[in-house]
Short mmCIF file of C-alpha atoms and ligand atoms in Angstrom, two decimals:
data_model
loop_
_atom_site.label_atom_id
_atom_site.label_comp_id
_atom_site.label_asym_id
_atom_site.label_seq_id
_atom_site.Cartn_x
_atom_site.Cartn_y
_atom_site.Cartn_z
CA MET I 1 -6.77 -132.41 36.72
CA GLN I 2 -9.34 -135.18 36.55
CA GLU I 3 -8.69 -138.48 34.85
CA ILE I 4 -9.85 -138.67 31.24
CA SER I 5 -12.35 -141.49 30.71
CA GLY I 6 -14.18 -142.96 27.74
CA ILE I 7 -17.07 -140.54 28.28
CA THR I 8 -15.17 -137.36 29.14
CA LYS I 9 -16.82 -134.35 27.48
CA MET I 10 -14.79 -131.68 25.76
CA ALA I 11 -14.99 -127.89 25.71
CA ALA I 12 -12.55 -125.76 23.78
CA LEU I 13 -11.15 -122.42 22.77
CA LEU I 14 -10.73 -121.63 19.07
CA GLY I 15 -8.61 -118.69 18.01
CA SER I 16 -5.19 -117.60 16.90
CA PRO I 17 -3.07 -117.10 18.92
CA VAL I 18 -4.33 -119.04 21.97
CA ALA I 19 -1.16 -120.28 23.65
CA HIS I 20 -1.23 -117.69 26.45
CA SER I 21 -4.95 -117.97 27.19
CA LEU I 22 -6.09 -118.20 30.80
CA SER I 23 -9.26 -120.12 29.81
CA PRO I 24 -7.95 -123.73 29.90
CA ALA I 25 -6.62 -123.35 33.46
CA LEU I 26 -9.80 -121.57 34.59
CA HIS I 27 -12.31 -124.05 33.17
CA ASN I 28 -10.33 -127.17 34.07
CA ALA I 29 -10.01 -125.95 37.67
CA ALA I 30 -13.80 -125.49 37.80
CA PHE I 31 -14.57 -128.89 36.15
CA SER I 32 -12.27 -130.53 38.66
CA GLU I 33 -13.71 -128.71 41.69
CA LEU I 34 -17.30 -129.57 40.68
CA LYS I 35 -16.34 -133.13 39.63
CA ILE I 36 -17.65 -132.59 36.10
CA ASP I 37 -16.21 -135.19 33.72
CA ALA I 38 -15.02 -132.70 31.09
CA ALA I 39 -11.80 -131.16 29.81
CA TYR I 40 -11.12 -127.78 28.16
CA LEU I 41 -8.44 -127.48 25.47
CA ALA I 42 -7.19 -124.58 23.35
CA PHE I 43 -6.73 -124.95 19.58
CA ASP I 44 -4.85 -122.55 17.34
CA VAL I 45 -7.20 -122.38 14.36
CA GLY I 46 -6.84 -119.98 11.43
CA GLU I 47 -9.69 -118.25 9.61
CA MET I 48 -9.69 -120.76 6.74
CA GLU I 49 -10.08 -123.74 9.08
CA LEU I 50 -12.90 -122.50 11.30
CA GLY I 51 -15.71 -124.08 9.23
CA SER I 52 -14.19 -127.57 9.21
CA VAL I 53 -13.39 -127.47 12.92
CA VAL I 54 -16.93 -126.35 13.78
CA GLU I 55 -18.48 -129.14 11.69
CA ALA I 56 -16.21 -131.69 13.37
CA PHE I 57 -17.09 -130.35 16.83
CA ARG I 58 -20.78 -130.49 15.99
CA VAL I 59 -20.72 -134.19 15.07
CA MET I 60 -18.21 -135.10 17.79
CA GLY I 61 -20.59 -133.74 20.41
CA VAL I 62 -18.13 -131.22 21.81
CA MET I 63 -20.25 -129.60 24.56
CA GLY I 64 -19.31 -126.05 23.71
CA TRP I 65 -16.50 -123.71 22.80
CA ASN I 66 -15.21 -120.19 23.14
CA LEU I 67 -14.14 -118.03 20.24
CA THR I 68 -11.48 -115.41 20.34
CA MET I 69 -9.68 -113.38 17.66
CA PRO I 70 -10.22 -113.69 14.71
CA HIS I 71 -13.42 -115.78 14.86
CA LYS I 72 -15.99 -113.84 16.89
CA THR I 73 -17.91 -112.51 13.87
CA LYS I 74 -17.36 -115.34 11.39
CA MET I 75 -18.72 -117.94 13.84
CA ILE I 76 -22.20 -116.45 13.36
CA ASP I 77 -22.35 -118.00 9.85
CA TYR I 78 -22.20 -121.53 11.31
CA LEU I 79 -24.87 -121.18 14.01
CA ASP I 80 -28.40 -122.60 14.11
CA HIS I 81 -29.54 -120.06 16.73
CA ILE I 82 -28.21 -116.79 18.09
CA ASP I 83 -28.95 -115.12 21.40
CA PRO I 84 -30.53 -111.63 20.95
CA VAL I 85 -27.70 -109.87 22.82
CA ALA I 86 -25.05 -111.58 20.65
CA LYS I 87 -27.08 -110.62 17.59
CA MET I 88 -27.13 -106.97 18.62
CA VAL I 89 -23.41 -107.05 19.41
CA GLY I 90 -22.68 -108.81 16.11
CA ALA I 91 -20.21 -111.20 17.74
CA VAL I 92 -20.18 -114.59 19.43
CA ASN I 93 -17.62 -115.74 21.98
CA THR I 94 -19.44 -118.82 23.30
CA VAL I 95 -21.20 -121.68 21.50
CA VAL I 96 -23.40 -124.29 23.14
CA ASN I 97 -23.81 -127.57 21.23
CA THR I 98 -27.14 -129.21 22.06
CA GLU I 99 -27.38 -132.47 20.15
CA GLY I 100 -25.82 -130.93 17.07
CA GLN I 101 -27.75 -127.64 17.31
CA LEU I 102 -25.36 -124.74 17.77
CA THR I 103 -26.44 -121.64 19.71
CA GLY I 104 -24.18 -118.59 19.91
CA TYR I 105 -23.85 -116.16 22.80
CA THR I 106 -21.58 -113.34 23.81
CA THR I 107 -20.56 -113.36 27.45
CA ASP I 108 -18.15 -110.40 27.25
CA GLY I 109 -20.71 -107.83 28.32
CA ALA I 110 -22.38 -110.12 30.88
CA GLY I 111 -18.93 -110.88 32.30
CA PHE I 112 -18.19 -107.20 32.59
CA VAL I 113 -21.46 -106.53 34.43
CA ALA I 114 -20.93 -109.53 36.75
CA ALA I 115 -17.37 -108.40 37.57
CA LEU I 116 -18.68 -104.92 38.41
CA ARG I 117 -21.35 -106.40 40.64
CA ARG I 118 -18.63 -108.30 42.52
CA GLN I 119 -17.00 -104.89 43.12
CA GLY I 120 -20.29 -103.67 44.55
CA LEU I 121 -21.59 -101.69 41.57
CA ASP I 122 -24.97 -102.44 39.97
CA ILE I 123 -25.25 -100.38 36.78
CA CYS I 124 -29.06 -100.33 36.72
CA GLY I 125 -30.17 -96.69 36.76
CA LYS I 126 -26.59 -95.40 36.42
CA LYS I 127 -24.76 -93.13 33.99
CA VAL I 128 -21.98 -94.96 32.12
CA VAL I 129 -19.28 -93.24 30.03
CA ILE I 130 -17.26 -95.52 27.77
CA VAL I 131 -14.28 -94.51 25.66
CA GLY I 132 -13.76 -96.46 22.42
CA ALA I 133 -16.13 -97.93 19.85
CA GLY I 134 -14.60 -101.31 18.91
CA GLY I 135 -16.04 -104.77 19.53
CA ALA I 136 -15.36 -104.80 23.27
CA SER I 137 -17.07 -101.44 23.77
CA ARG I 138 -20.06 -102.52 21.74
CA ALA I 139 -20.49 -105.66 23.88
CA ILE I 140 -20.37 -103.61 27.08
CA VAL I 141 -22.76 -100.96 25.79
CA VAL I 142 -25.35 -103.53 24.66
CA GLN I 143 -25.19 -105.38 27.98
CA ALA I 144 -25.30 -102.17 30.02
CA ALA I 145 -28.41 -101.14 28.09
CA HIS I 146 -29.97 -104.55 28.81
CA ASN I 147 -29.08 -104.19 32.49
CA CYS I 148 -31.14 -100.97 32.65
CA ALA I 149 -28.31 -98.43 32.74
CA ASP I 150 -30.01 -95.04 32.62
CA GLU I 151 -27.65 -93.14 30.34
CA ILE I 152 -24.76 -94.43 28.22
CA VAL I 153 -22.30 -92.09 26.52
CA ILE I 154 -19.80 -93.49 23.99
CA LEU I 155 -16.80 -91.24 23.36
CA ASN I 156 -14.60 -92.09 20.40
CA ARG I 157 -11.76 -90.54 18.41
CA THR I 158 -13.70 -91.47 15.24
CA VAL I 159 -17.08 -90.11 16.26
CA ASP I 160 -19.03 -91.90 13.47
CA LYS I 161 -18.28 -95.27 15.06
CA ALA I 162 -19.62 -94.13 18.42
CA GLU I 163 -22.74 -92.72 16.78
CA LYS I 164 -23.24 -95.95 14.84
CA ILE I 165 -23.31 -98.05 18.03
CA ALA I 166 -25.72 -95.60 19.65
CA ALA I 167 -28.00 -95.68 16.59
CA ASP I 168 -27.96 -99.50 16.41
CA ILE I 169 -28.96 -99.79 20.04
CA ASP I 170 -31.13 -96.84 20.93
CA ALA I 171 -34.29 -98.05 19.20
CA GLU I 172 -34.44 -101.34 21.08
CA VAL I 173 -33.76 -100.40 24.69
CA GLU I 174 -35.03 -97.85 27.16
CA ALA I 175 -31.62 -96.47 28.12
CA SER I 176 -30.55 -93.22 26.49
CA VAL I 177 -27.47 -94.02 24.39
CA ARG I 178 -25.47 -91.37 22.55
CA GLY I 179 -22.12 -91.08 20.81
CA SER I 180 -19.80 -88.12 20.93
CA GLU I 181 -16.22 -87.12 20.15
CA PHE I 182 -13.44 -88.17 22.49
CA SER I 183 -11.59 -85.14 23.82
CA GLN I 184 -10.32 -84.33 27.32
CA ARG I 185 -12.86 -81.52 27.57
CA GLN I 186 -15.79 -83.73 26.57
CA LEU I 187 -14.60 -86.52 28.86
CA ALA I 188 -14.32 -84.18 31.87
CA MET I 189 -17.81 -82.84 31.21
CA GLU I 190 -19.42 -86.28 30.86
CA ILE I 191 -17.80 -87.91 33.89
CA GLU I 192 -18.62 -85.06 36.24
CA ASN I 193 -22.03 -86.64 37.03
CA ALA I 194 -21.32 -90.22 35.90
CA ASP I 195 -21.18 -93.39 38.01
CA LEU I 196 -18.89 -95.45 35.80
CA LEU I 197 -16.05 -94.69 33.37
CA VAL I 198 -14.84 -97.53 31.15
CA ASN I 199 -11.73 -97.62 29.01
CA GLY I 200 -12.84 -99.70 26.01
CA THR I 201 -9.74 -98.86 23.95
CA SER I 202 -6.38 -100.62 23.84
CA LEU I 203 -4.69 -97.54 25.29
CA GLY I 204 -2.59 -98.56 28.30
CA MET I 205 -1.72 -102.00 26.91
CA GLY I 206 1.75 -103.14 25.74
CA LYS I 207 3.63 -100.35 24.02
CA THR I 208 1.11 -97.78 25.23
CA ALA I 209 1.43 -98.79 28.91
CA ALA I 210 2.61 -95.28 29.82
CA LEU I 211 -0.58 -93.76 28.34
CA SER I 212 -4.13 -93.31 29.59
CA ILE I 213 -7.43 -91.96 28.23
CA VAL I 214 -7.20 -89.41 31.07
CA GLU I 215 -4.48 -86.76 30.78
CA ASP I 216 -5.12 -84.95 34.04
CA GLU I 217 -6.40 -87.14 36.87
CA SER I 218 -7.93 -84.19 38.69
CA ILE I 219 -10.93 -84.52 36.32
CA LEU I 220 -11.85 -87.84 38.01
CA PRO I 221 -14.60 -87.22 40.59
CA HIS I 222 -14.29 -89.54 43.59
CA GLN I 223 -17.83 -90.98 43.23
CA LEU I 224 -16.76 -92.52 39.92
CA THR I 225 -15.95 -96.20 39.48
CA VAL I 226 -13.25 -96.67 36.82
CA ALA I 227 -13.01 -99.90 34.81
CA ASP I 228 -10.44 -100.93 32.22
CA ILE I 229 -10.79 -103.66 29.60
CA VAL I 230 -6.98 -103.81 29.37
CA TYR I 231 -5.71 -106.62 31.63
CA GLU I 232 -2.00 -106.53 30.82
CA PRO I 233 -0.56 -104.81 32.84
CA ARG I 234 -2.93 -105.69 35.70
CA GLU I 235 -2.81 -102.12 36.97
CA THR I 236 -2.96 -99.81 33.99
CA LYS I 237 -1.97 -96.16 34.16
CA LEU I 238 -5.69 -95.29 34.15
CA LEU I 239 -6.39 -97.50 37.18
CA ALA I 240 -3.42 -96.04 39.06
CA GLN I 241 -4.72 -92.52 38.36
CA ALA I 242 -8.21 -93.54 39.49
CA LYS I 243 -6.92 -95.01 42.75
CA SER I 244 -4.96 -91.90 43.54
CA ALA I 245 -8.08 -89.81 42.83
CA GLY I 246 -9.98 -91.92 45.40
CA CYS I 247 -12.15 -93.78 42.87
CA ARG I 248 -13.21 -97.43 43.08
CA VAL I 249 -11.50 -99.43 40.31
CA MET I 250 -12.23 -102.57 38.30
CA PRO I 251 -9.27 -104.18 36.53
CA GLY I 252 -9.70 -105.84 33.12
CA ILE I 253 -8.84 -109.28 34.46
CA GLY I 254 -12.21 -109.27 36.26
CA MET I 255 -14.11 -109.04 32.98
CA LEU I 256 -11.94 -111.77 31.47
CA VAL I 257 -12.55 -114.24 34.29
CA TYR I 258 -16.28 -113.51 34.57
CA GLN I 259 -16.87 -113.90 30.83
CA GLY I 260 -15.41 -117.39 31.30
CA ALA I 261 -17.67 -118.02 34.28
CA GLU I 262 -20.72 -117.00 32.20
CA ALA I 263 -19.68 -119.43 29.43
CA PHE I 264 -19.19 -122.17 32.02
CA ARG I 265 -22.75 -121.64 33.25
CA LEU I 266 -24.13 -121.87 29.72
CA TRP I 267 -22.39 -125.22 29.16
CA THR I 268 -22.91 -126.86 32.53
CA GLY I 269 -25.90 -125.07 34.07
CA LYS I 270 -23.70 -124.55 37.14
CA ASP I 271 -22.09 -121.49 38.67
CA MET I 272 -18.32 -121.46 38.57
CA PRO I 273 -17.13 -121.69 42.21
CA GLN I 274 -16.56 -118.18 43.58
CA ALA I 275 -13.21 -119.15 45.11
CA ILE I 276 -11.91 -120.11 41.66
CA ILE I 277 -13.20 -116.89 40.09
CA ASP I 278 -11.56 -114.82 42.83
CA ARG I 279 -8.29 -116.73 42.61
CA PHE I 280 -8.00 -116.18 38.84
CA ALA I 281 -9.18 -112.57 39.04
CA ARG I 282 -6.30 -111.86 41.44
P1 ATR J 301 -11.77 -104.19 19.82
O1 ATR J 301 -12.68 -104.66 18.71
O2 ATR J 301 -10.88 -105.25 20.36
O3 ATR J 301 -12.52 -103.50 20.91
P2 ATR J 301 -10.78 -102.14 17.99
O4 ATR J 301 -11.85 -102.39 17.02
O5 ATR J 301 -9.40 -102.08 17.50
O6 ATR J 301 -10.74 -103.15 19.19
O7 ATR J 301 -11.18 -100.79 18.74
C1 ATR J 301 -10.29 -100.08 19.45
C2 ATR J 301 -10.95 -98.76 19.89
O8 ATR J 301 -9.95 -98.05 20.62
C3 ATR J 301 -11.39 -97.87 18.75
O9 ATR J 301 -12.59 -97.24 19.13
C4 ATR J 301 -10.25 -96.87 18.62
O10 ATR J 301 -10.63 -95.60 18.15
P3 ATR J 301 -10.93 -95.35 16.57
O11 ATR J 301 -12.28 -95.93 16.32
O12 ATR J 301 -10.93 -93.88 16.43
O13 ATR J 301 -9.83 -96.02 15.83
C5 ATR J 301 -9.83 -96.74 20.06
N1 ATR J 301 -8.42 -96.31 20.21
C6 ATR J 301 -7.33 -97.05 19.93
N2 ATR J 301 -6.20 -96.31 20.19
C7 ATR J 301 -6.63 -95.10 20.64
C8 ATR J 301 -5.96 -93.90 21.07
N3 ATR J 301 -4.64 -93.81 21.06
N4 ATR J 301 -6.72 -92.85 21.47
C9 ATR J 301 -8.08 -92.94 21.46
N5 ATR J 301 -8.75 -94.04 21.05
C10 ATR J 301 -8.04 -95.09 20.65
#
């Protein structure tokens, strides 16, 4: 880590809990490598305290910060400007403080697309099937639509939520976006001619580690790339199934690291060194 001086800039993570976050190590490694006089710290901040912390950061000249649970929606109330993608997603995970003017972005979807590109997949012109209709799925769908995906299908247990995302997005982009029910039959039918399958649910994480959105892996065609937003465990049941079916896979850790790299670029105007991204993504 670099020495802290009288002019060291600060970046931060606000959320609760934050103790196990990868972000401080990632950003500090990049600041150090690029000799940027800045430090990144994580703060455990509850919902009631967000407003006071943001006002303090604004006047203190904190260069920018990331938001995680539970602040991604509430942060919007404190912004001066919001990026159109973040507006469509309805969530902000990165704030840039320019002389007291706060602009909000979401880098979750951009991070996902960048991580895919690193795996050799450009989603422009492709068919994407995503299971789940929570905040993470919405961010990916909006970004995929902005990155000229041709067709996006959202499959969800509660079909209304999938249809709501499709309706919110369809009018503003050229991609065809539709929502449908999540069933094994529907999934098999949609992925038959798809390029990318994304698990946007929490299935496969923690207590559900033995589960997957796919019951029978023989439905996975080998041309499919399979991505998971779950990053703990690193290799989810879904990714293991996809590998054994001969599919290319993208683990959730890739999205996590690249969303950090996108935030880093917004704050510093510099690309995070590829060697650092690759090291953390492993
Ligand atoms: P986040 O905002 O972090 O993406 P979320 O809002 O909790 O998380 O969304 C989780 C998504 O995973 C939801 O779409 C949820 O389906 P419902 O909308 O029907 O609740 C989906 N999900 C969670 N557990 C699931 C399971 N066992 N099978 C299928 N879908 C599941």
